[in-house]
Amino acid sequence: MVILKLLDEIERARASNRIVAEVLNRLREKVKPGVRTKDLEKIAERIVEKKGAKPAFKGYHGYPHSLCISINEVVVHGMPSERLLKEGDIVGLDFGAYYKGFFGDATITLPVGRVSEKALRLMQVTEQSLYAAIAQAVEGNRLGDISAAVQSTVENAGYSVVRDFVGHGIGKSLHEEPQIPNFGKKGRGIELKNGMILAIEPMVNEGKYEVQVLPDGWTVITKDGSLSAHFEHSVAITDNGPDILSKLD
Ligand code: MF3
Ligand code: CO
């Protein structure tokens, strides 16, 4: 069942997502060659704690960290470690917060120092596909309109969308119905309604779409070793159209 939110619930979800946005904004300033990925997690944890919020991912299905840090060929769920960021890497930062009963969830992918043209283009296309999808998040559209917007943006640029991981509804739970695949057909799927909050999160591979999970049980990498990028926003569907709750300013 897809849970529709009241206006005051959307405002509570916004408060949680604003904390996520603040964390990602802060981390964006910190991402540089030589930074230890564990230290980025520490910074994130300090901010949520100061806000009186909780990190959403820690302990979720046993995930042992507060932040997902996915470097280069890592698609999602990369774990903070002693690893240092290095010039030319691209790094996905995925953070979730829980605050006053509601979850927030967002992801950005950033260049570390100077990166290749092809890495830049992959990140740009992935972010564009997110915004193309968000534009479809209006009442009366179908879920497939969101999925198709991601897929066509990505495939027209010569990349592929990951099949094995999807976006999701979000609210009093981190993951609610519906699942939001990044591939699909216009006009198909459930009808979108005002009051839905959707975490839309394209994961895009430079090469083929197949992925594999490393023996740590979490880290997802591209099977062909190609680069992957990930962007995510939590978006409310409202009378005034799509409202990006996790907007970074
Ligand atoms: N944004 C990701 C998701 O919605 C992050 C979840 S990481 C996990 O699935 F550890 F919480 F699973
Ligand atoms: Co998510």
XYZ file of C-alpha atoms and ligand atoms in Angstrom:
262
model
C 0.000 0.000 0.000
C 1.278 3.455 -0.885
C 0.944 5.808 2.098
C -0.258 9.328 1.311
C 1.029 12.092 3.584
C -0.884 15.063 4.957
C 0.555 18.550 4.482
C 1.943 18.686 8.022
C 3.572 15.292 7.503
C 5.274 16.575 4.356
C 6.634 19.450 6.463
C 7.993 16.956 9.002
C 9.578 14.936 6.198
C 11.064 18.202 4.907
C 12.701 18.845 8.283
C 14.362 15.435 8.172
C 15.440 15.868 4.559
C 16.825 19.315 5.331
C 19.197 17.695 7.814
C 20.264 15.256 5.086
C 20.867 18.190 2.716
C 22.936 20.003 5.332
C 25.076 16.917 5.864
C 25.654 16.478 2.124
C 26.465 20.172 1.697
C 29.036 19.953 4.462
C 30.559 16.765 3.033
C 30.717 18.378 -0.405
C 33.106 20.974 1.033
C 35.223 18.242 2.635
C 35.679 15.964 -0.387
C 39.312 16.338 -1.510
C 42.255 14.090 -2.364
C 43.705 12.567 0.830
C 40.525 12.592 2.905
C 39.803 9.369 4.794
C 36.330 8.027 4.024
C 35.780 7.184 7.714
C 36.365 10.831 8.588
C 33.556 11.885 6.250
C 31.258 9.566 8.175
C 32.384 11.115 11.478
C 31.505 14.579 10.183
C 28.068 13.369 9.080
C 27.428 11.743 12.457
C 28.407 14.881 14.347
C 25.968 16.999 12.355
C 22.945 14.680 12.748
C 23.659 14.334 16.431
C 23.832 18.096 16.892
C 20.444 18.423 15.202
C 18.903 15.854 17.568
C 18.370 13.473 14.648
C 19.524 9.892 14.035
C 21.406 8.387 11.097
C 18.852 6.281 9.217
C 21.127 3.613 7.764
C 23.052 2.477 10.855
C 21.718 -0.945 11.820
C 19.234 -0.997 8.925
C 19.192 -4.661 7.864
C 22.480 -4.846 9.750
C 24.280 -2.137 7.732
C 27.169 -1.152 10.023
C 27.612 2.522 9.024
C 25.781 5.861 8.948
C 26.890 6.833 5.455
C 27.345 4.975 2.175
C 30.478 6.026 0.267
C 30.663 4.547 -3.206
C 33.883 5.221 -5.121
C 34.343 4.768 -8.914
C 33.069 1.288 -9.905
C 31.158 0.993 -6.622
C 27.484 1.445 -7.469
C 25.895 1.677 -3.995
C 26.360 0.694 -0.342
C 30.133 1.250 -0.276
C 31.354 1.408 3.317
C 33.457 4.087 5.021
C 36.926 2.728 5.847
C 40.597 3.708 6.158
C 40.611 4.251 2.383
C 41.638 7.729 1.269
C 39.977 9.611 -1.571
C 42.360 10.278 -4.428
C 42.543 12.752 -7.268
C 40.409 11.553 -10.188
C 37.986 9.444 -8.117
C 34.265 10.010 -8.261
C 32.540 9.503 -4.930
C 28.878 8.868 -4.179
C 27.690 10.027 -0.756
C 24.343 8.558 0.297
C 22.914 9.721 3.623
C 19.658 9.182 5.486
C 18.315 10.829 8.648
C 15.466 10.115 11.035
C 13.964 13.127 12.777
C 10.677 13.477 14.678
C 9.097 10.419 13.145
C 10.120 10.877 9.505
C 12.971 9.714 7.299
C 14.977 11.750 4.815
C 17.243 10.242 2.133
C 19.451 11.753 -0.590
C 22.620 11.062 -2.568
C 25.153 13.088 -4.535
C 28.152 12.001 -6.585
C 31.152 14.324 -6.580
C 34.505 14.592 -8.338
C 37.629 14.336 -6.179
C 39.970 17.049 -7.435
C 40.273 16.984 -11.222
C 38.530 14.056 -12.888
C 38.333 12.811 -16.488
C 35.854 14.294 -18.984
C 34.104 10.924 -19.189
C 33.630 10.779 -15.424
C 32.197 14.312 -15.447
C 29.785 13.471 -18.225
C 28.594 10.319 -16.427
C 27.830 12.352 -13.298
C 26.079 15.081 -15.328
C 23.882 12.628 -17.211
C 22.966 10.787 -14.000
C 21.930 14.020 -12.284
C 20.012 15.101 -15.407
C 18.146 11.792 -15.382
C 17.123 12.456 -11.770
C 15.735 15.887 -12.681
C 13.952 14.475 -15.751
C 12.328 11.932 -13.414
C 11.392 14.548 -10.809
C 9.599 16.570 -13.515
C 7.295 13.555 -13.982
C 6.375 13.425 -10.265
C 2.943 15.040 -10.694
C -0.534 13.824 -9.823
C -2.192 11.883 -12.609
C 1.058 10.639 -14.121
C 2.069 6.991 -13.758
C 5.049 5.527 -11.948
C 6.339 4.314 -15.308
C 6.623 7.942 -16.455
C 9.295 8.471 -13.777
C 11.118 5.242 -14.640
C 11.005 5.910 -18.381
C 12.346 9.450 -17.907
C 15.435 8.091 -16.139
C 15.958 5.278 -18.609
C 15.629 7.357 -21.768
C 17.933 10.111 -20.472
C 20.559 7.549 -19.512
C 20.349 5.279 -22.549
C 20.254 8.186 -25.028
C 23.613 9.200 -23.559
C 24.991 5.682 -24.113
C 24.947 4.506 -20.482
C 22.928 1.847 -18.680
C 20.629 1.864 -15.659
C 21.158 -0.585 -12.829
C 18.303 -3.103 -12.571
C 18.965 -4.720 -9.193
C 18.468 -1.624 -6.999
C 15.549 0.790 -7.128
C 14.128 3.936 -5.573
C 11.310 3.800 -3.031
C 8.532 5.540 -1.190
C 9.699 7.130 2.077
C 8.038 8.531 5.192
C 7.649 6.978 8.636
C 9.713 4.108 7.186
C 12.930 4.447 5.182
C 11.589 2.145 2.492
C 7.883 2.207 1.687
C 5.918 1.239 -1.369
C 6.144 1.796 -4.254
C 9.460 0.505 -5.546
C 10.721 2.913 -8.202
C 12.761 1.181 -10.901
C 15.033 3.318 -13.052
C 13.726 1.585 -16.163
C 10.199 1.117 -17.442
C 7.518 2.295 -19.811
C 5.526 5.523 -19.932
C 1.899 5.159 -18.945
C 2.454 1.953 -16.965
C 2.344 1.314 -13.232
C 0.376 2.912 -10.418
C -1.135 6.366 -10.727
C 0.771 9.095 -8.879
C -1.147 11.089 -6.276
C -0.616 14.221 -4.242
C 0.733 13.281 -0.817
C 3.171 10.648 -2.074
C 6.820 11.066 -1.101
C 9.222 9.296 -3.441
C 12.957 8.741 -3.071
C 14.023 8.694 -6.720
C 17.566 7.390 -7.143
C 19.086 6.632 -10.536
C 22.193 4.433 -10.424
C 23.959 4.654 -13.767
C 26.829 2.577 -15.152
C 29.179 3.751 -17.837
C 29.273 0.188 -19.219
C 26.837 -2.680 -18.809
C 24.070 -2.676 -16.209
C 25.055 -5.868 -14.398
C 26.329 -5.541 -10.833
C 27.726 -7.846 -8.181
C 27.890 -7.729 -4.407
C 31.327 -8.096 -2.798
C 31.944 -10.740 -0.104
C 31.432 -8.085 2.616
C 27.736 -8.527 1.817
C 27.144 -4.812 1.101
C 29.459 -3.211 -1.447
C 27.852 -3.331 -4.896
C 30.194 -2.927 -7.889
C 29.752 -2.945 -11.658
C 30.466 -6.398 -13.072
C 32.531 -4.963 -15.930
C 34.491 -2.634 -13.636
C 33.134 0.490 -15.351
C 32.391 3.700 -13.441
C 29.026 4.212 -11.794
C 27.233 7.326 -10.519
C 24.236 7.797 -8.190
C 22.002 10.778 -7.373
C 18.926 10.749 -5.150
C 16.281 13.176 -3.916
C 13.216 12.665 -1.740
C 10.353 14.385 -3.567
C 6.789 15.118 -2.443
C 4.010 15.183 -5.035
C 1.866 18.243 -4.258
C -0.848 20.512 -5.684
C 2.010 22.710 -6.839
C 3.857 19.872 -8.553
C 7.065 18.141 -7.461
C 8.534 19.490 -4.227
C 12.170 18.441 -3.659
C 12.364 17.970 0.117
C 16.099 17.163 0.130
C 17.117 20.122 -2.026
C 20.691 21.294 -1.469
C 21.004 25.065 -1.437
N 19.662 5.308 -0.259
C 19.853 3.890 -0.050
C 18.534 3.198 -0.033
O 17.534 3.835 -0.006
C 20.652 3.642 1.146
C 20.301 2.521 2.022
S 21.720 1.929 2.769
C 21.235 0.851 3.954
O 18.457 1.987 -0.096
F 22.238 0.466 4.578
F 20.416 1.453 4.756
F 20.599 -0.166 3.389
Co 17.110 5.677 -0.975
